[in-house]
mmCIF file with all atom_site columns, C-alpha atoms in Angstrom:
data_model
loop_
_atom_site.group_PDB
_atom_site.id
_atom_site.type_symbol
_atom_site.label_atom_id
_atom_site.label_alt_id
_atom_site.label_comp_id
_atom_site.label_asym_id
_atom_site.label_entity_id
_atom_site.label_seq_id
_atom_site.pdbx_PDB_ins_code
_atom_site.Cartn_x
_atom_site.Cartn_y
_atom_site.Cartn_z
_atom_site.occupancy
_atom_site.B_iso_or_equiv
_atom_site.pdbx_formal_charge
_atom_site.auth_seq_id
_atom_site.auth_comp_id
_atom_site.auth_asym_id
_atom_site.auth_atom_id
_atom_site.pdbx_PDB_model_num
ATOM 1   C CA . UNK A 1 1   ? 7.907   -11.263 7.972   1.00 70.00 ? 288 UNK A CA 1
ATOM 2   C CA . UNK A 1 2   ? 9.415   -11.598 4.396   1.00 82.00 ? 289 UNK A CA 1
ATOM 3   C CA . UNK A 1 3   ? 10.667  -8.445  2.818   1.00 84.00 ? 290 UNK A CA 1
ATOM 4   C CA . UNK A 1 4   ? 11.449  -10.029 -0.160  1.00 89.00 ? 291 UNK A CA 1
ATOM 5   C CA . UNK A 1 5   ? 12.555  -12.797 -2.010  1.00 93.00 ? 292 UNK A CA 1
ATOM 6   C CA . UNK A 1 6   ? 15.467  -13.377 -4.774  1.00 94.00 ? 293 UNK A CA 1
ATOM 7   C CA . UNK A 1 7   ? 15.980  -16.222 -6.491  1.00 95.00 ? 294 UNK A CA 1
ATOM 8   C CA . UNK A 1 8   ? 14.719  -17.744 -9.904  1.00 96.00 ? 295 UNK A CA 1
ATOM 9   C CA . UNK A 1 9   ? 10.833  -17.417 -11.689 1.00 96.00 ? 296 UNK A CA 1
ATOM 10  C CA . UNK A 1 10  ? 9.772   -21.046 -11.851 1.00 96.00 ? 297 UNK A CA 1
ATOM 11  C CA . UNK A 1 11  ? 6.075   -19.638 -13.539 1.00 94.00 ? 298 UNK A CA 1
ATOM 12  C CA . UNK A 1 12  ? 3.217   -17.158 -13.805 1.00 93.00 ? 299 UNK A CA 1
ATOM 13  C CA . UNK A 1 13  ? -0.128  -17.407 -14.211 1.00 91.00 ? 300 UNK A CA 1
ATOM 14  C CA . UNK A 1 14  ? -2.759  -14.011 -14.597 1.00 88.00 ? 301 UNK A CA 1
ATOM 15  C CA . UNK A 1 15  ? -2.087  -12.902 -11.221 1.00 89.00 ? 302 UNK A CA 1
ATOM 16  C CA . UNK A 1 16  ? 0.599   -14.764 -9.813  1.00 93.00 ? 303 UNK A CA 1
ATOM 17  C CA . UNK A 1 17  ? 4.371   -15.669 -10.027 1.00 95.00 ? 304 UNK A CA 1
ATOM 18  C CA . UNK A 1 18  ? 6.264   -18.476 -8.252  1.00 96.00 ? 305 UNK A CA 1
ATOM 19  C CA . UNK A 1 19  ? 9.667   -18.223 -7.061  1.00 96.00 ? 306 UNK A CA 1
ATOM 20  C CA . UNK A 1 20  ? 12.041  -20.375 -6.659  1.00 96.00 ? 307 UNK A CA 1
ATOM 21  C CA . UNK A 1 21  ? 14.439  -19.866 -3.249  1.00 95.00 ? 308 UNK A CA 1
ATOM 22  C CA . UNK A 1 22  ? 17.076  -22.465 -2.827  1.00 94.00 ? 309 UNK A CA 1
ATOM 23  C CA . UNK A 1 23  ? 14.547  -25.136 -4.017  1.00 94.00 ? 310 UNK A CA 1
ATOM 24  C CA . UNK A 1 24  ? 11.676  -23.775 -2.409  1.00 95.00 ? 311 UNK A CA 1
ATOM 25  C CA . UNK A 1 25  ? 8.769   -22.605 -4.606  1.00 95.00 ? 312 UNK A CA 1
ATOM 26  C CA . UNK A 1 26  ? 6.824   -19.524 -3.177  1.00 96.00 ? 313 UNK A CA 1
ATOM 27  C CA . UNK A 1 27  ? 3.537   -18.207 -4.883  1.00 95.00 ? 314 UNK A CA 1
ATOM 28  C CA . UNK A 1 28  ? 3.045   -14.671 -4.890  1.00 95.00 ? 315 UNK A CA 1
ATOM 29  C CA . UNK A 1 29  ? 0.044   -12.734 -5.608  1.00 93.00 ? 316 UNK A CA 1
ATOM 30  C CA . UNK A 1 30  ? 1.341   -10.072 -8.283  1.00 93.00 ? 317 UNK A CA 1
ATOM 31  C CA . UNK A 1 31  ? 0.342   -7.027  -10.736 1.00 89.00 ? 318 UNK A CA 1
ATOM 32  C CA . UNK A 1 32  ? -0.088  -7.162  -14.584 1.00 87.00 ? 319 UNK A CA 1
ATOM 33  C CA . UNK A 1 33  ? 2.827   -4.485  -14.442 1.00 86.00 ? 320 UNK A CA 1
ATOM 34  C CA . UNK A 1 34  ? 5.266   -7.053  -11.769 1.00 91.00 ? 321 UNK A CA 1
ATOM 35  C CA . UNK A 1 35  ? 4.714   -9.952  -13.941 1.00 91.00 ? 322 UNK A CA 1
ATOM 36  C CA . UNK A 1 36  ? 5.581   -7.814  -16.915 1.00 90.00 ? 323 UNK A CA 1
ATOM 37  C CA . UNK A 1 37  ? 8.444   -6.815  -15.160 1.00 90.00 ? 324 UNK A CA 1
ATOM 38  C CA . UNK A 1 38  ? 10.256  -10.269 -13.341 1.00 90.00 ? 325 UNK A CA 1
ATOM 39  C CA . UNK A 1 39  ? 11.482  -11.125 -17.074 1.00 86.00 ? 326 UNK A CA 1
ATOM 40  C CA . UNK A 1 40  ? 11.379  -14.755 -18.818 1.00 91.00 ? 327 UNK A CA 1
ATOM 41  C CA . UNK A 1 41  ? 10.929  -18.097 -16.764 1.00 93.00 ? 328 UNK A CA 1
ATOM 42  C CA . UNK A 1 42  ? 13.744  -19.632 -15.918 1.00 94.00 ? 329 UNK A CA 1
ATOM 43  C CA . UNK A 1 43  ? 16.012  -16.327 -15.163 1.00 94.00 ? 330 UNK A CA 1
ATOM 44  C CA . UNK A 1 44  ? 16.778  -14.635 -11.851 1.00 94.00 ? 331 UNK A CA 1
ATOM 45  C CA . UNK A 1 45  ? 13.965  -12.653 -10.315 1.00 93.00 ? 332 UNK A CA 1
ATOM 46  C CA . UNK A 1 46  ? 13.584  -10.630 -6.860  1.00 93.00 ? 333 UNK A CA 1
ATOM 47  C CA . UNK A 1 47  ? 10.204  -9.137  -6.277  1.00 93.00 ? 334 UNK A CA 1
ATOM 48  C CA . UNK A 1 48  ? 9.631   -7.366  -2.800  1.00 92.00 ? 335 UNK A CA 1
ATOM 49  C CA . UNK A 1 49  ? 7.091   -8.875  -0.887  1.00 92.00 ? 336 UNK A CA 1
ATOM 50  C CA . UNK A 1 50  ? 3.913   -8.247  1.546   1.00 91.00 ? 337 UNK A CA 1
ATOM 51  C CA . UNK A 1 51  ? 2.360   -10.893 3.608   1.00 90.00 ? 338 UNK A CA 1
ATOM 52  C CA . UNK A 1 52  ? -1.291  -10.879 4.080   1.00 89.00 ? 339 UNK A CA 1
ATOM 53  C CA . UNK A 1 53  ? -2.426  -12.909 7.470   1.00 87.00 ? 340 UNK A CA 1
ATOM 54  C CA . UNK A 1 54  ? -6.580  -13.785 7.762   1.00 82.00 ? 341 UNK A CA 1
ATOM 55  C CA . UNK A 1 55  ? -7.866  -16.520 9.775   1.00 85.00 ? 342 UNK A CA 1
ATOM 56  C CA . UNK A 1 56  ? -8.114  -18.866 7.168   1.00 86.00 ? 343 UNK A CA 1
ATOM 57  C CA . UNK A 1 57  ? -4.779  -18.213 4.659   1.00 86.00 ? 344 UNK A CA 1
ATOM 58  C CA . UNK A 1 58  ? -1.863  -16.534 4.674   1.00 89.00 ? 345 UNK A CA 1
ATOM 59  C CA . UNK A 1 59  ? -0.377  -15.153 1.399   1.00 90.00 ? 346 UNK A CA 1
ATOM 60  C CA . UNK A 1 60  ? 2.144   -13.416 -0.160  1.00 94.00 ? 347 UNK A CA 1
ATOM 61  C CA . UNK A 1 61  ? 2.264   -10.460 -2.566  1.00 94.00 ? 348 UNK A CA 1
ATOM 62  C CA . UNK A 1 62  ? 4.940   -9.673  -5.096  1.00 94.00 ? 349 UNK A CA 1
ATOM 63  C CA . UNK A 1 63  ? 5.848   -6.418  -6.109  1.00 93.00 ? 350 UNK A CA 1
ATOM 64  C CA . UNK A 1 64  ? 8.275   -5.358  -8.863  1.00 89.00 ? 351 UNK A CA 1
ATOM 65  C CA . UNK A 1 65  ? 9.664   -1.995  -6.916  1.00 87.00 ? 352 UNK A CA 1
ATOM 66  C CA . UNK A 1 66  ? 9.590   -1.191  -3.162  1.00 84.00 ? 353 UNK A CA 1
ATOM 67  C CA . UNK A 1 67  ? 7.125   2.085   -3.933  1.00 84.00 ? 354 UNK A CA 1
ATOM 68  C CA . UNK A 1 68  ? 4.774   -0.396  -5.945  1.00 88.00 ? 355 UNK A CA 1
ATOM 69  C CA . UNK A 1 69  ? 4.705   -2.648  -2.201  1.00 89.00 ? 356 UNK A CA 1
ATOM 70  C CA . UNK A 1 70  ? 4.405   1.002   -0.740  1.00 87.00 ? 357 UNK A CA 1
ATOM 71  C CA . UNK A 1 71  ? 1.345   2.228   -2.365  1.00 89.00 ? 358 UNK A CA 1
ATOM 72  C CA . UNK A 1 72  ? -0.294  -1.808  -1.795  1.00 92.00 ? 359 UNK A CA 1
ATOM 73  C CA . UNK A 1 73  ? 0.076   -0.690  1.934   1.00 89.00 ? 360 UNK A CA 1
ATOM 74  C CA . UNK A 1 74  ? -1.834  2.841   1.185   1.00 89.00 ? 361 UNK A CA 1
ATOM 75  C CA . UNK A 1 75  ? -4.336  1.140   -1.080  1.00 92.00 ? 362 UNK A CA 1
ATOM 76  C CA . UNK A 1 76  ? -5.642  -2.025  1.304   1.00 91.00 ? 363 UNK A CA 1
ATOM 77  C CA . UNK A 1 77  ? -6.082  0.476   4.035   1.00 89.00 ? 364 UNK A CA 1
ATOM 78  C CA . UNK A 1 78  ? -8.756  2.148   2.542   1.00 90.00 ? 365 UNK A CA 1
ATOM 79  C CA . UNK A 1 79  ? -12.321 0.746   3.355   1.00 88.00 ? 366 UNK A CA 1
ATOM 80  C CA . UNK A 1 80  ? -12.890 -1.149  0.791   1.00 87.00 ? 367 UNK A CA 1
ATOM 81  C CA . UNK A 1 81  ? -9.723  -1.958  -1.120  1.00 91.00 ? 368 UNK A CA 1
ATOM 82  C CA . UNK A 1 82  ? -8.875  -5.328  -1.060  1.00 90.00 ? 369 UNK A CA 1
ATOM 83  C CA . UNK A 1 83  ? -5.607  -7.139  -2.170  1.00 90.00 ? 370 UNK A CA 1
ATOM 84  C CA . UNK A 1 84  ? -7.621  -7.891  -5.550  1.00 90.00 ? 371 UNK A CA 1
ATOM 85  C CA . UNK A 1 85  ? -8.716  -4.200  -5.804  1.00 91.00 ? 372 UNK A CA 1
ATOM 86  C CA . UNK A 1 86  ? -5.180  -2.923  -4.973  1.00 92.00 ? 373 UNK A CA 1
ATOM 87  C CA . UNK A 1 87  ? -3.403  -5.168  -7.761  1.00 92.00 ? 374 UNK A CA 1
ATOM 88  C CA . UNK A 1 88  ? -5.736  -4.364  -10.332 1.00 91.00 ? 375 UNK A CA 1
ATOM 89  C CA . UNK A 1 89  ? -5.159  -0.213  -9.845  1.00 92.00 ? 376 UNK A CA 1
ATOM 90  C CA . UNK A 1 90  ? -1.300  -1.001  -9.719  1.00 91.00 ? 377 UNK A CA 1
ATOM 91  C CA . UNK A 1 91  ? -2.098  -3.012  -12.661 1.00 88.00 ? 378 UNK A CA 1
ATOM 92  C CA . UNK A 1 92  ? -3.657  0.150   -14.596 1.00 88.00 ? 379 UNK A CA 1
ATOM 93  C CA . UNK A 1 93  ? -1.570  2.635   -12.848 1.00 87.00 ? 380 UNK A CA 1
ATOM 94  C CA . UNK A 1 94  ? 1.755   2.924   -12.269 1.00 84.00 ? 381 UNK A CA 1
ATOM 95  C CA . UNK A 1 95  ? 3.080   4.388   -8.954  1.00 83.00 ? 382 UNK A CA 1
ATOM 96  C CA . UNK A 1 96  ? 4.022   8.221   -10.439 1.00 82.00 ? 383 UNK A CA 1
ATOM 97  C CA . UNK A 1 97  ? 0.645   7.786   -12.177 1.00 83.00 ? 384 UNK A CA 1
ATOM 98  C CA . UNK A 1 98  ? -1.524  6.941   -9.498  1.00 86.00 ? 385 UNK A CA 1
ATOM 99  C CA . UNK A 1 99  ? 1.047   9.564   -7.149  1.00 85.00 ? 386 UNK A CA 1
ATOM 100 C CA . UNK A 1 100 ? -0.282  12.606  -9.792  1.00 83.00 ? 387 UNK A CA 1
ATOM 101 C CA . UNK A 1 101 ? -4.092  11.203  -9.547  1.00 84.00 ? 388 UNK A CA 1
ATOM 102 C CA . UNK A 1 102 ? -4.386  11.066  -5.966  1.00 86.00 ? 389 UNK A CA 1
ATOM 103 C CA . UNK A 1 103 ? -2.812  14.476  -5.554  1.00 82.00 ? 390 UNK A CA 1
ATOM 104 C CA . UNK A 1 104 ? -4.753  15.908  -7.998  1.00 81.00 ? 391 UNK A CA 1
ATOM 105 C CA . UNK A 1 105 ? -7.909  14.589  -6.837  1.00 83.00 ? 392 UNK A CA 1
ATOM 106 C CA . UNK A 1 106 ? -8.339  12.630  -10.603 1.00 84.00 ? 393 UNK A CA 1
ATOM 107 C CA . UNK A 1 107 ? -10.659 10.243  -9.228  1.00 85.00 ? 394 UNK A CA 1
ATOM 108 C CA . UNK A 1 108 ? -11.788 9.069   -12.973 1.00 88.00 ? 395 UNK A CA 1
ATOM 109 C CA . UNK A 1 109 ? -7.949  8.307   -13.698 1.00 88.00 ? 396 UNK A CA 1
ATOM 110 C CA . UNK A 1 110 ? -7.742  5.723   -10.268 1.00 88.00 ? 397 UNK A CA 1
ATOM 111 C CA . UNK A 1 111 ? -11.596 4.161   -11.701 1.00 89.00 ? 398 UNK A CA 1
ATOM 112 C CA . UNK A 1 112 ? -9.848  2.790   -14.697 1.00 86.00 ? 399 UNK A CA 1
ATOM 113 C CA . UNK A 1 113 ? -8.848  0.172   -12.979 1.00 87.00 ? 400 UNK A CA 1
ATOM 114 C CA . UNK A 1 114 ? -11.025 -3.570  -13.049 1.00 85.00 ? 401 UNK A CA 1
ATOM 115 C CA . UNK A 1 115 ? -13.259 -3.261  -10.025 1.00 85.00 ? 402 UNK A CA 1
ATOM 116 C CA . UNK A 1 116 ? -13.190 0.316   -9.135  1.00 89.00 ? 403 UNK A CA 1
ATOM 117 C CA . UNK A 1 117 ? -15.951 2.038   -9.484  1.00 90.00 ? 404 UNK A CA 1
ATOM 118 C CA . UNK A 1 118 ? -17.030 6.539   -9.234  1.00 89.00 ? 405 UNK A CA 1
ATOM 119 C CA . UNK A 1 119 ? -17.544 5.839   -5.630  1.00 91.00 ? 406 UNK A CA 1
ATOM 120 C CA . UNK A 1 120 ? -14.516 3.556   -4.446  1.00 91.00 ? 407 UNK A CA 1
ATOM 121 C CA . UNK A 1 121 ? -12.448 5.947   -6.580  1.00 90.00 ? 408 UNK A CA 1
ATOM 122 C CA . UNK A 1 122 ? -13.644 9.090   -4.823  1.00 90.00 ? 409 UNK A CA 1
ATOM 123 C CA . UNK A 1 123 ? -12.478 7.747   -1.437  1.00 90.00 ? 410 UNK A CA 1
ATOM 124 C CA . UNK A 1 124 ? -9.206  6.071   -1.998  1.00 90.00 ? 411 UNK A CA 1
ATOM 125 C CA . UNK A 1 125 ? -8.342  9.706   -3.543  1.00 89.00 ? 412 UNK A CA 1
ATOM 126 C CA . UNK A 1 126 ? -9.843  11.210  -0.352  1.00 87.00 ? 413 UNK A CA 1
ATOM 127 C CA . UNK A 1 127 ? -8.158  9.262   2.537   1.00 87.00 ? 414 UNK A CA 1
ATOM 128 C CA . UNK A 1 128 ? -4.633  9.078   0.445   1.00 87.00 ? 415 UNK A CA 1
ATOM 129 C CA . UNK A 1 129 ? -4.881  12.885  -0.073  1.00 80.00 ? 416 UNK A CA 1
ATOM 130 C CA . UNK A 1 130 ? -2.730  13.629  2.972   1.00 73.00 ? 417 UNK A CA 1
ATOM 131 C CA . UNK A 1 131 ? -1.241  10.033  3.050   1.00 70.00 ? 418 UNK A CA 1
ATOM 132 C CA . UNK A 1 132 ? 1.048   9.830   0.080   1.00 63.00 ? 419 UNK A CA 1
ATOM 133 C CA . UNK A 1 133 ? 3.964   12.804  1.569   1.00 52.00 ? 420 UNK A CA 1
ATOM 134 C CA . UNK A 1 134 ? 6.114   9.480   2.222   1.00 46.00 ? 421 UNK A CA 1
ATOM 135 C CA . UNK A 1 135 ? 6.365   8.237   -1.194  1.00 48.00 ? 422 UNK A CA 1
ATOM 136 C CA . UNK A 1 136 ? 6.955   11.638  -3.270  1.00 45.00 ? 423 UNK A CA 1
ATOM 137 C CA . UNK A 1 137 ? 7.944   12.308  -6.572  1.00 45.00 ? 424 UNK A CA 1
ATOM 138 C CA . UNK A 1 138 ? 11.561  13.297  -7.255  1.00 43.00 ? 425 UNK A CA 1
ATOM 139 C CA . UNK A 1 139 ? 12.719  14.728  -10.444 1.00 40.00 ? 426 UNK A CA 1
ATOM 140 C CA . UNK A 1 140 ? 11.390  13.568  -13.717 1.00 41.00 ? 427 UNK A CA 1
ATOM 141 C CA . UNK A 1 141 ? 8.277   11.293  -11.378 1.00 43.00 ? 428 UNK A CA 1
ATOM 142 C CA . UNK A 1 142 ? 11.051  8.787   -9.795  1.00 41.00 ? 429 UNK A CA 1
ATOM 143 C CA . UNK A 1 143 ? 9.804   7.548   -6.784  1.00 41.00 ? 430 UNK A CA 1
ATOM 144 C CA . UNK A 1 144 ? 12.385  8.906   -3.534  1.00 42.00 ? 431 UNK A CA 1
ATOM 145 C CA . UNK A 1 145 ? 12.785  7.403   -0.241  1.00 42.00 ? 432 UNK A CA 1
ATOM 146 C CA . UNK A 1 146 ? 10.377  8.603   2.081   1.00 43.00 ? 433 UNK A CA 1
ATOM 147 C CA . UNK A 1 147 ? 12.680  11.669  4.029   1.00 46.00 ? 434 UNK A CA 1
ATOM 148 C CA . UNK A 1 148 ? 13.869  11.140  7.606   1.00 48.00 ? 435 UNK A CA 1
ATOM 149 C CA . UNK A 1 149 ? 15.242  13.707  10.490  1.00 63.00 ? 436 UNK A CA 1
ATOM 150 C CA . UNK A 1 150 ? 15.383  17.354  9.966   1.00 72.00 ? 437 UNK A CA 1
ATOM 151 C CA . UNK A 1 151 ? 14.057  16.513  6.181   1.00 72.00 ? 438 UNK A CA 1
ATOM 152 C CA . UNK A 1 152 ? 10.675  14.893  7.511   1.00 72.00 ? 439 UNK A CA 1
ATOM 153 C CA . UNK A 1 153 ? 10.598  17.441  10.052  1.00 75.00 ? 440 UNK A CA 1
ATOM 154 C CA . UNK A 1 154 ? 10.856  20.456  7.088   1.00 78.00 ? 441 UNK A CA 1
ATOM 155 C CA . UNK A 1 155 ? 8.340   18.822  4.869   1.00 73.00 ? 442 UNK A CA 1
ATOM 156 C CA . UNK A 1 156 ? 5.700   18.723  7.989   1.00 73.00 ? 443 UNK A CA 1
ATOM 157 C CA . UNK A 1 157 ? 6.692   22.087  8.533   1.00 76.00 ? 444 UNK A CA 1
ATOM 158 C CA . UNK A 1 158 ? 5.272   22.562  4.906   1.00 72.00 ? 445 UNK A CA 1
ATOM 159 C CA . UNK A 1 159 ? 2.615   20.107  5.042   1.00 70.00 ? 446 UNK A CA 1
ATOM 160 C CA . UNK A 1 160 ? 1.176   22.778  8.117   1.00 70.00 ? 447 UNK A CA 1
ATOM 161 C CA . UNK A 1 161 ? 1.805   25.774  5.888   1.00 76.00 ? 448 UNK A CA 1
ATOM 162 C CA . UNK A 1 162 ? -0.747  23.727  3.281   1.00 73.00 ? 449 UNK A CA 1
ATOM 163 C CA . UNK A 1 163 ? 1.463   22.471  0.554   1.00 74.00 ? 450 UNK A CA 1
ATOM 164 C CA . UNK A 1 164 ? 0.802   19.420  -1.113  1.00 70.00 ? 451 UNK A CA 1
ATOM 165 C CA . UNK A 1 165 ? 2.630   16.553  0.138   1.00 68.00 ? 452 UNK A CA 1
ATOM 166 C CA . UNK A 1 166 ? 4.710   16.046  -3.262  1.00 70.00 ? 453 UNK A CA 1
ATOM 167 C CA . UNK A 1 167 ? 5.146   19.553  -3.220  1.00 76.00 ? 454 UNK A CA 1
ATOM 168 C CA . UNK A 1 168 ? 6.433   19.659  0.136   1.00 74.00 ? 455 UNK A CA 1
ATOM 169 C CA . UNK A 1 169 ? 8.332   16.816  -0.068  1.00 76.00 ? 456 UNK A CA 1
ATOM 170 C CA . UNK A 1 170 ? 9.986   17.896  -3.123  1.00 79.00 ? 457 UNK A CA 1
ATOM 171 C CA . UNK A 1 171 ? 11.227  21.235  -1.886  1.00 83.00 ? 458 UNK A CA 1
ATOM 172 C CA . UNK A 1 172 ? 12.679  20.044  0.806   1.00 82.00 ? 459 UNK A CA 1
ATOM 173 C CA . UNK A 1 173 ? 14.746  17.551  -1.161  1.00 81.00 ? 460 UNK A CA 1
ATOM 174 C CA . UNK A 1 174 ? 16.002  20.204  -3.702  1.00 84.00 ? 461 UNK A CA 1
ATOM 175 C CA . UNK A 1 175 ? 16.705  22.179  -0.411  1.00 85.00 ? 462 UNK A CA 1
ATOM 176 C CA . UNK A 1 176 ? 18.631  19.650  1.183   1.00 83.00 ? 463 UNK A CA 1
ATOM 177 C CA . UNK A 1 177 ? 20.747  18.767  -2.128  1.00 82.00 ? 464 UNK A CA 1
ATOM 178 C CA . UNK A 1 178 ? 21.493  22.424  -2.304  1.00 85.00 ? 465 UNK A CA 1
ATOM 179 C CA . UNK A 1 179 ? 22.394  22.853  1.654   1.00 86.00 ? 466 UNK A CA 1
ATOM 180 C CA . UNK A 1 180 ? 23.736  19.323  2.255   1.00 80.00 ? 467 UNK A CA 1
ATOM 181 C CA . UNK A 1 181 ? 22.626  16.360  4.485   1.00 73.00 ? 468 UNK A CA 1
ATOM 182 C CA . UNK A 1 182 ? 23.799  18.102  7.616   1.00 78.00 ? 469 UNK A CA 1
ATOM 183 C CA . UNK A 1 183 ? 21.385  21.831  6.847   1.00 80.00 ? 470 UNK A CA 1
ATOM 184 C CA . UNK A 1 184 ? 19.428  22.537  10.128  1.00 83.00 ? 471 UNK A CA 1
ATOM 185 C CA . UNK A 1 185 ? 16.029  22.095  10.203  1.00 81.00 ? 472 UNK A CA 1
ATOM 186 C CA . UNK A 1 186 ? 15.316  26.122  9.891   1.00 85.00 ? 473 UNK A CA 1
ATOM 187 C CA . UNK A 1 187 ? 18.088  26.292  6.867   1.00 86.00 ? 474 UNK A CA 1
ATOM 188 C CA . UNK A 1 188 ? 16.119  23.629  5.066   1.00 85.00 ? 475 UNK A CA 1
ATOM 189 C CA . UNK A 1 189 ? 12.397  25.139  5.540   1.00 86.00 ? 476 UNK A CA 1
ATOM 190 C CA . UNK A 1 190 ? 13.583  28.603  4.416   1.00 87.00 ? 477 UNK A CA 1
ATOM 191 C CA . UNK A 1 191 ? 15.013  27.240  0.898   1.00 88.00 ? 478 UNK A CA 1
ATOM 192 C CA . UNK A 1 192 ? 12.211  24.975  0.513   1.00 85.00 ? 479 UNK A CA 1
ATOM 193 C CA . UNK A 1 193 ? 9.804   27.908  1.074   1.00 87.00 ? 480 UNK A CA 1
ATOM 194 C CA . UNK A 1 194 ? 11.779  29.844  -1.440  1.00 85.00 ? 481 UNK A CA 1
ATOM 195 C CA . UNK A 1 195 ? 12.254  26.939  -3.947  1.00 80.00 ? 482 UNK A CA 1
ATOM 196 C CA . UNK A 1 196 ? 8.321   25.468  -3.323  1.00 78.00 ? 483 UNK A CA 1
ATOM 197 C CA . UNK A 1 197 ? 6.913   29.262  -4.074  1.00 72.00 ? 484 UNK A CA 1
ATOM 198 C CA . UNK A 1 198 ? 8.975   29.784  -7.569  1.00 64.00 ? 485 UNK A CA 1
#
């Protein structure tokens, strides 16, 4: 598996990039928004990667952040999202964007994107509903690291109690700033009641 790959943009075409590792060029399937963002040919580029295995081609996608790769993974397992589908919402959407829409329920905001239509739009909001808790909004919409030990444990706890995922999820990480990494799990789902409920 390739997690990612650093070295310099040899070219890009509408939906691709190619990268150049130690002499080796390696095509990667990429959004409007990653190709905007890898810079001019000829510099230094990394792009995080997904590989994409069928019986007849494997394939690698590019991805400018590891939350853009993140929500590819969300997207192409919903019936009906394919890799096309999936670059062309991260293409109209970015990942805070398309974080908001989902929990929202903005279906019309996720059908702006080339292929998506009412329907497809309804579902992918639908089945990522309760999906997205590991790739929350921190402060000011930046993307934080999905939370691990007594932190994933607290924002379950608050998932049950029917908070949003964000919500949740960002509770508990203003709780845990506030109590430290080492809070016990009860510590942390007391503040992040208090601090989700203001």
């Amino acid at each position: 598996m390739i997690a990612h790959l650093k070295g310099r943009l040899d070219s890009t075409g509408i939906d691709h990039a190619v990268i150049d590792v130690g002499g080796v060029g390696y095509l990667v399937g990429a959004s409007a928004r990653t190709l905007a963002a890898l810079g001019p040919v000829g510099e230094a580029a990394t792009v995080f990667t997904e590989m994409l295995v069928s019986e007849d081609s494997i394939r690698l996608m590019g991805f400018s952040s590891g939350s853009e790769r993140d929500w590819f993974r969300l997207l192409t397992g919903v019936q009906g999202v394919g890799a096309r589908v999936a670059l062309a919402i991260l293409s109209a959407l970015e990942p805070n964007d398309l974080s908001r829409a989902i929990a929202s329920g903005d279906k019309a905001m996720v059908a702006r994107a080339n292929g998506v239509g009412p329907k497809l739009a309804q579902r992918i909001v639908m089945e990522l509903k309760d999906k997205t808790g590991g790739i929350p909004l921190g402060p000011g919409g930046v993307a934080m690291a999905a939370p691990v030990g007594a932190s994933a444990d607290a924002v379950s706890a608050l998932l049950n109690l029917g908070f949003r995922p964000a919500e949740a999820a960002s509770a508990v990480a203003a709780a845990e700033e506030e109590l430290g990494e080492t809070a016990s799990l009860d510590a942390l789902v007391r503040l992040a009641l208090r601090k989700a409920s203001k």
